Amino acid sequence: MLPIPGSVIDQLLASIRDLMPIAGASCYFVDEQGRPFGHRLDGLSREQLQEYRQDYCECDPFLPALHQPSGKDIVALQDISAHRDIAGYLEGFLHRHGYCDEVEMFFRRPDGRIAMGIGMIRDERSGRFRASDLELIEKVKPFLHLALAAYLNASTDDAKWRASAFASQLTNREVEVVQHLLSGASNREIANLCNVTVATVKAHFFNIFGKTGVSSRTELVTRLLSH
């Protein structure tokens, strides 16, 4: 999957907000292990994201790895609650932050693996998702997928560089930093996406440069594309 420019993701999130009332949304990418990374937020705070990553990612009933085999792309909280113990996530994270409901929308690569997702959250003010809301999401999802087709269908090249000797030198976080670099993100934008400081991003690049033998972001991109 090719990196998606932040402007495209922002437009995607804006279209979701225009579609129906929500308290917040999160768009994220999914790694080969089915774990989310590179979150871009709308109406949610970085502090909430950090808490999610530290304490609730492993018990998240919407974790893409859990839904990889099902082939279902629209997953509602009410559907999951009948099959999984979600009390820890529900009470510890959603309800504690004033949210009452969540729906996840997954986007898959041509090989069927989940490449990215959008989580939509509601509070008591916006109300729980109704059957008509889910039907609307189902109808809109193919159009959103079409808008992302150029990125989702380029999975082969992305898999190649991630499986290359070049990428094997890097840690998972360094791969995430490089992925954001390819999307055109600045150091500050990468810091926000990774929930770290700009100084930490610079340190990551320093380590990446040392491991790969390049001396600049431009040279890094050139070397990366050649692989």
PDB file of C-alpha atoms in Angstrom, residues 67-150:
ATOM      1  CA  HIS A  67     -11.218  -9.139  12.052  1.00  0.00           C
ATOM      2  CA  GLN A  68      -8.676 -10.070   9.403  1.00  0.00           C
ATOM      3  CA  PRO A  69     -10.190 -13.495   8.639  1.00  0.00           C
ATOM      4  CA  SER A  70     -13.862 -12.483   8.801  1.00  0.00           C
ATOM      5  CA  GLY A  71     -13.900 -10.375   5.651  1.00  0.00           C
ATOM      6  CA  LYS A  72     -16.389  -8.033   7.295  1.00  0.00           C
ATOM      7  CA  ASP A  73     -15.583  -4.378   6.665  1.00  0.00           C
ATOM      8  CA  ILE A  74     -18.194  -2.619   8.835  1.00  0.00           C
ATOM      9  CA  VAL A  75     -18.029  -3.730  12.470  1.00  0.00           C
ATOM     10  CA  ALA A  76     -20.376  -2.318  15.110  1.00  0.00           C
ATOM     11  CA  LEU A  77     -19.903  -2.473  18.875  1.00  0.00           C
ATOM     12  CA  GLN A  78     -23.274  -4.115  19.270  1.00  0.00           C
ATOM     13  CA  ASP A  79     -22.169  -6.992  17.035  1.00  0.00           C
ATOM     14  CA  ILE A  80     -18.917  -7.555  18.922  1.00  0.00           C
ATOM     15  CA  SER A  81     -20.512  -7.490  22.383  1.00  0.00           C
ATOM     16  CA  ALA A  82     -22.391 -10.681  21.615  1.00  0.00           C
ATOM     17  CA  HIS A  83     -19.182 -12.621  20.956  1.00  0.00           C
ATOM     18  CA  ARG A  84     -16.406 -11.019  23.045  1.00  0.00           C
ATOM     19  CA  ASP A  85     -15.791  -9.798  26.573  1.00  0.00           C
ATOM     20  CA  ILE A  86     -15.485  -6.067  25.953  1.00  0.00           C
ATOM     21  CA  ALA A  87     -16.105  -4.769  29.480  1.00  0.00           C
ATOM     22  CA  GLY A  88     -12.511  -3.642  30.032  1.00  0.00           C
ATOM     23  CA  TYR A  89     -12.379  -1.626  26.827  1.00  0.00           C
ATOM     24  CA  LEU A  90     -15.943  -0.362  27.158  1.00  0.00           C
ATOM     25  CA  GLU A  91     -15.791   0.787  30.785  1.00  0.00           C
ATOM     26  CA  GLY A  92     -12.103   1.595  31.028  1.00  0.00           C
ATOM     27  CA  PHE A  93     -11.763   3.570  27.811  1.00  0.00           C
ATOM     28  CA  LEU A  94     -14.959   4.457  25.936  1.00  0.00           C
ATOM     29  CA  HIS A  95     -17.324   5.186  28.829  1.00  0.00           C
ATOM     30  CA  ARG A  96     -14.638   6.832  30.950  1.00  0.00           C
ATOM     31  CA  HIS A  97     -14.077   9.401  28.191  1.00  0.00           C
ATOM     32  CA  GLY A  98     -17.802   9.999  27.757  1.00  0.00           C
ATOM     33  CA  TYR A  99     -18.331   7.856  24.647  1.00  0.00           C
ATOM     34  CA  CYS A 100     -21.195   5.423  24.284  1.00  0.00           C
ATOM     35  CA  ASP A 101     -20.754   3.690  20.919  1.00  0.00           C
ATOM     36  CA  GLU A 102     -18.225   2.888  18.191  1.00  0.00           C
ATOM     37  CA  VAL A 103     -18.219   1.581  14.634  1.00  0.00           C
ATOM     38  CA  GLU A 104     -15.146   0.550  12.674  1.00  0.00           C
ATOM     39  CA  MET A 105     -14.734   0.672   8.898  1.00  0.00           C
ATOM     40  CA  PHE A 106     -11.930  -1.426   7.362  1.00  0.00           C
ATOM     41  CA  PHE A 107     -10.283  -1.028   3.969  1.00  0.00           C
ATOM     42  CA  ARG A 108      -8.564  -4.049   2.454  1.00  0.00           C
ATOM     43  CA  ARG A 109      -5.766  -4.555  -0.035  1.00  0.00           C
ATOM     44  CA  PRO A 110      -6.359  -6.697  -3.150  1.00  0.00           C
ATOM     45  CA  ASP A 111      -5.069  -9.742  -1.239  1.00  0.00           C
ATOM     46  CA  GLY A 112      -7.837  -9.272   1.343  1.00  0.00           C
ATOM     47  CA  ARG A 113      -5.672  -8.044   4.204  1.00  0.00           C
ATOM     48  CA  ILE A 114      -6.817  -4.973   6.135  1.00  0.00           C
ATOM     49  CA  ALA A 115      -4.600  -2.028   5.174  1.00  0.00           C
ATOM     50  CA  MET A 116      -6.295   0.804   7.022  1.00  0.00           C
ATOM     51  CA  GLY A 117      -9.320   1.587   9.118  1.00  0.00           C
ATOM     52  CA  ILE A 118     -11.519   4.375  10.388  1.00  0.00           C
ATOM     53  CA  GLY A 119     -13.014   4.296  13.862  1.00  0.00           C
ATOM     54  CA  MET A 120     -16.132   6.418  14.414  1.00  0.00           C
ATOM     55  CA  ILE A 121     -17.124   7.243  17.990  1.00  0.00           C
ATOM     56  CA  ARG A 122     -20.312   8.715  19.434  1.00  0.00           C
ATOM     57  CA  ASP A 123     -21.195  10.225  22.792  1.00  0.00           C
ATOM     58  CA  GLU A 124     -24.601  10.617  24.447  1.00  0.00           C
ATOM     59  CA  ARG A 125     -25.160  13.875  22.585  1.00  0.00           C
ATOM     60  CA  SER A 126     -24.815  12.290  19.157  1.00  0.00           C
ATOM     61  CA  GLY A 127     -26.505   9.084  20.333  1.00  0.00           C
ATOM     62  CA  ARG A 128     -25.831   5.449  19.565  1.00  0.00           C
ATOM     63  CA  PHE A 129     -25.477   4.241  15.999  1.00  0.00           C
ATOM     64  CA  ARG A 130     -28.840   3.149  14.641  1.00  0.00           C
ATOM     65  CA  ALA A 131     -29.567   0.539  11.974  1.00  0.00           C
ATOM     66  CA  SER A 132     -30.140   3.338   9.470  1.00  0.00           C
ATOM     67  CA  ASP A 133     -26.692   4.795  10.295  1.00  0.00           C
ATOM     68  CA  LEU A 134     -25.025   1.449   9.661  1.00  0.00           C
ATOM     69  CA  GLU A 135     -26.902   1.094   6.370  1.00  0.00           C
ATOM     70  CA  LEU A 136     -25.675   4.527   5.324  1.00  0.00           C
ATOM     71  CA  ILE A 137     -22.083   3.634   6.219  1.00  0.00           C
ATOM     72  CA  GLU A 138     -22.420   0.421   4.196  1.00  0.00           C
ATOM     73  CA  LYS A 139     -23.598   2.412   1.172  1.00  0.00           C
ATOM     74  CA  VAL A 140     -20.879   5.053   1.409  1.00  0.00           C
ATOM     75  CA  LYS A 141     -17.992   2.687   2.104  1.00  0.00           C
ATOM     76  CA  PRO A 142     -17.538   1.532  -1.555  1.00  0.00           C
ATOM     77  CA  PHE A 143     -17.167   5.160  -2.670  1.00  0.00           C
ATOM     78  CA  LEU A 144     -14.551   5.821   0.014  1.00  0.00           C
ATOM     79  CA  HIS A 145     -12.760   2.638  -1.014  1.00  0.00           C
ATOM     80  CA  LEU A 146     -12.779   3.818  -4.622  1.00  0.00           C
ATOM     81  CA  ALA A 147     -11.189   7.109  -3.559  1.00  0.00           C
ATOM     82  CA  LEU A 148      -8.407   5.112  -1.879  1.00  0.00           C
ATOM     83  CA  ALA A 149      -8.031   2.502  -4.633  1.00  0.00           C
ATOM     84  CA  ALA A 150      -4.826   3.976  -6.073  1.00  0.00           C
TER      85      ALA A 150
END
